[in-house]
Amino acid sequence: MENRNKLQSNEETLIVIKPDGFKRGLTGKIISRFEDKGFQIKKIKSFQFDKMEAEEFYNIHRDKPFFNELVSFITSGIVVACVIEGINAVTTTRLMIGSTKSSEADAGTIRGDFGLGLTDNIIHASDSVESFIKESKVIFG
Ligand code: CMP
């Protein structure tokens, strides 16, 4: 019974619709997918990252060769961030967004259905509860 409860745990995660997703008018469609799945949108914010916030948000990638490109892209336009809540939110949300390379993401996932890019891959979602706590703090305080 304890195990079963663990598998069914209610949790929160963060999604960020990136500047390409926002510019292309995909915000409503993307949020609807999460609502249709059964998640609740607990917080929502539309804004533009400044450089410092973006560097903090993507701190885990600071030493990667694509870091500067990533910061430059995420600060290039409006994003929409949502805290979403529901059963197994972190894992299920990652499944729903698909592989990082949109051109290789499965059909039926958000990246697989709406994009082809790598840096411009439409949406970000926290990869763990720890990342959710850090990332949502940058955005929602
Ligand atoms: P995201 O889920 O926001 O997390 C980090 C981002 O880095 C990733 O999506 C991609 O948009 C971006 N990125 C750019 N180049 C690469 C790369 N070579 N490997 C992984 N991620 C990359």
CSV table of C-alpha atoms and ligand atoms in Angstrom, one decimal:
chain,number,residue,atom,x,y,z
A,1,MET,CA,0.0,0.0,0.0
A,2,GLU,CA,2.9,2.3,0.9
A,3,ASN,CA,4.5,1.7,-2.5
A,4,ARG,CA,1.2,2.3,-4.3
A,5,ASN,CA,0.9,5.7,-2.6
A,6,LYS,CA,4.4,6.5,-3.6
A,7,LEU,CA,3.6,5.8,-7.3
A,8,GLN,CA,0.5,8.0,-7.0
A,9,SER,CA,2.1,10.9,-5.3
A,10,ASN,CA,0.7,14.3,-5.9
A,11,GLU,CA,3.4,16.8,-6.8
A,12,GLU,CA,4.2,20.1,-8.5
A,13,THR,CA,6.4,20.8,-11.4
A,14,LEU,CA,7.3,23.8,-13.6
A,15,ILE,CA,6.9,24.2,-17.3
A,16,VAL,CA,8.2,27.2,-19.3
A,17,ILE,CA,6.8,27.8,-22.8
A,18,LYS,CA,9.9,29.2,-24.5
A,19,PRO,CA,10.0,32.3,-26.8
A,20,ASP,CA,9.5,30.2,-30.0
A,21,GLY,CA,6.4,28.6,-28.5
A,22,PHE,CA,5.0,31.9,-27.4
A,23,LYS,CA,5.7,33.7,-30.7
A,24,ARG,CA,4.1,31.0,-32.6
A,25,GLY,CA,0.9,31.3,-30.6
A,26,LEU,CA,1.1,27.8,-29.1
A,27,THR,CA,0.6,28.8,-25.5
A,28,GLY,CA,-3.1,27.9,-25.3
A,29,LYS,CA,-2.7,24.6,-27.1
A,30,ILE,CA,0.2,23.6,-24.8
A,31,ILE,CA,-1.5,24.5,-21.6
A,32,SER,CA,-4.7,22.7,-22.7
A,33,ARG,CA,-2.7,19.5,-23.1
A,34,PHE,CA,-1.7,19.6,-19.4
A,35,GLU,CA,-5.3,20.5,-18.3
A,36,ASP,CA,-6.7,17.7,-20.6
A,37,LYS,CA,-4.3,15.3,-18.9
A,38,GLY,CA,-5.8,16.2,-15.5
A,39,PHE,CA,-3.2,18.6,-14.2
A,40,GLN,CA,-4.1,21.9,-12.5
A,41,ILE,CA,-2.4,25.2,-13.4
A,42,LYS,CA,-1.5,26.5,-9.9
A,43,LYS,CA,0.5,29.6,-11.0
A,44,ILE,CA,1.0,31.3,-14.3
A,45,LYS,CA,3.3,34.1,-15.4
A,46,SER,CA,4.1,35.7,-18.7
A,47,PHE,CA,7.4,37.7,-18.7
A,48,GLN,CA,10.8,38.1,-20.3
A,49,PHE,CA,13.9,36.7,-18.5
A,50,ASP,CA,16.8,39.1,-18.0
A,51,LYS,CA,20.3,37.7,-18.4
A,52,MET,CA,20.9,37.2,-14.7
A,53,GLU,CA,17.7,35.3,-14.1
A,54,ALA,CA,18.3,33.1,-17.2
A,55,GLU,CA,21.8,32.3,-16.0
A,56,GLU,CA,20.4,31.3,-12.6
A,57,PHE,CA,17.6,29.4,-14.1
A,58,TYR,CA,19.9,27.3,-16.3
A,59,ASN,CA,22.7,27.2,-13.7
A,60,ILE,CA,23.0,23.4,-14.1
A,61,HIS,CA,24.2,24.0,-17.7
A,62,ARG,CA,26.7,26.7,-16.9
A,63,ASP,CA,29.7,24.7,-18.0
A,64,LYS,CA,28.1,23.3,-21.2
A,65,PRO,CA,29.3,24.5,-24.6
A,66,PHE,CA,25.7,25.6,-25.5
A,67,PHE,CA,25.2,27.7,-22.4
A,68,ASN,CA,25.6,31.1,-24.0
A,69,GLU,CA,23.3,30.2,-26.9
A,70,LEU,CA,20.8,28.9,-24.4
A,71,VAL,CA,20.8,32.1,-22.3
A,72,SER,CA,20.6,34.3,-25.4
A,73,PHE,CA,17.6,32.3,-26.7
A,74,ILE,CA,15.6,32.2,-23.5
A,75,THR,CA,16.1,36.0,-23.0
A,76,SER,CA,15.1,36.8,-26.6
A,77,GLY,CA,11.3,37.1,-26.1
A,78,ILE,CA,8.3,36.5,-23.9
A,79,VAL,CA,7.9,33.2,-22.1
A,80,VAL,CA,5.0,31.7,-20.1
A,81,ALA,CA,5.8,29.8,-16.9
A,82,CYS,CA,3.3,27.6,-15.1
A,83,VAL,CA,3.4,25.6,-11.9
A,84,ILE,CA,1.3,22.6,-12.5
A,85,GLU,CA,0.1,20.1,-10.0
A,86,GLY,CA,-1.0,16.5,-10.2
A,87,ILE,CA,-0.1,12.9,-9.8
A,88,ASN,CA,3.6,12.2,-10.8
A,89,ALA,CA,3.7,15.7,-12.3
A,90,VAL,CA,7.5,15.7,-12.8
A,91,THR,CA,7.8,12.4,-14.7
A,92,THR,CA,4.5,12.7,-16.6
A,93,THR,CA,5.3,16.2,-17.7
A,94,ARG,CA,8.7,15.1,-19.1
A,95,LEU,CA,7.0,12.3,-21.0
A,96,MET,CA,4.5,14.8,-22.4
A,97,ILE,CA,7.1,17.3,-23.7
A,98,GLY,CA,9.3,14.7,-25.4
A,99,SER,CA,13.0,14.4,-26.2
A,100,THR,CA,15.2,17.5,-26.1
A,101,LYS,CA,15.9,17.4,-29.9
A,102,SER,CA,12.4,18.2,-31.2
A,103,SER,CA,13.3,16.6,-34.6
A,104,GLU,CA,13.7,13.3,-32.8
A,105,ALA,CA,10.8,13.6,-30.3
A,106,ASP,CA,8.0,11.1,-30.6
A,107,ALA,CA,4.8,12.1,-32.3
A,108,GLY,CA,2.2,12.8,-29.6
A,109,THR,CA,4.6,14.8,-27.5
A,110,ILE,CA,4.6,18.6,-27.5
A,111,ARG,CA,8.1,18.8,-29.1
A,112,GLY,CA,7.3,16.0,-31.5
A,113,ASP,CA,4.1,17.6,-32.7
A,114,PHE,CA,5.1,21.3,-32.8
A,115,GLY,CA,8.8,21.7,-33.5
A,116,LEU,CA,12.1,20.7,-35.0
A,117,GLY,CA,14.6,22.7,-33.0
A,118,LEU,CA,17.1,21.9,-30.2
A,119,THR,CA,17.7,25.2,-28.5
A,120,ASP,CA,14.3,26.4,-29.8
A,121,ASN,CA,12.5,23.4,-28.6
A,122,ILE,CA,9.2,25.1,-27.5
A,123,ILE,CA,9.0,24.1,-23.9
A,124,HIS,CA,11.1,23.4,-20.8
A,125,ALA,CA,10.0,21.2,-17.8
A,126,SER,CA,11.8,20.5,-14.6
A,127,ASP,CA,13.6,17.2,-14.6
A,128,SER,CA,13.2,16.5,-10.8
A,129,VAL,CA,11.6,17.9,-7.7
A,130,GLU,CA,14.9,19.5,-6.7
A,131,SER,CA,15.1,21.3,-10.1
A,132,PHE,CA,11.5,22.4,-9.7
A,133,ILE,CA,12.2,24.0,-6.3
A,134,LYS,CA,15.3,25.8,-7.7
A,135,GLU,CA,13.7,26.9,-11.0
A,136,SER,CA,10.4,28.0,-9.7
A,137,LYS,CA,12.2,30.1,-7.1
A,138,VAL,CA,13.9,32.0,-9.9
A,139,ILE,CA,10.6,32.7,-11.6
A,140,PHE,CA,8.0,33.0,-8.8
A,141,GLY,CA,10.3,33.9,-5.9
B,1,CMP,P1,15.7,22.5,-21.8
B,1,CMP,O1,14.8,21.4,-21.5
B,1,CMP,O2,15.2,23.8,-21.7
B,1,CMP,O3,17.0,22.3,-21.0
B,1,CMP,C1,18.3,22.8,-21.4
B,1,CMP,C2,18.2,23.3,-22.8
B,1,CMP,O4,19.5,23.4,-23.5
B,1,CMP,C3,17.5,22.3,-23.7
B,1,CMP,O5,16.1,22.3,-23.3
B,1,CMP,C4,17.8,22.8,-25.1
B,1,CMP,O6,16.9,23.8,-25.5
B,1,CMP,C5,19.2,23.4,-24.9
B,1,CMP,N1,20.3,22.8,-25.7
B,1,CMP,C6,21.0,23.4,-26.6
B,1,CMP,N2,21.9,22.6,-27.1
B,1,CMP,C7,21.8,21.5,-26.5
B,1,CMP,C8,22.5,20.3,-26.5
B,1,CMP,N3,23.5,20.1,-27.4
B,1,CMP,N4,22.1,19.3,-25.7
B,1,CMP,C9,21.1,19.5,-24.8
B,1,CMP,N5,20.4,20.6,-24.7
B,1,CMP,C10,20.8,21.6,-25.5
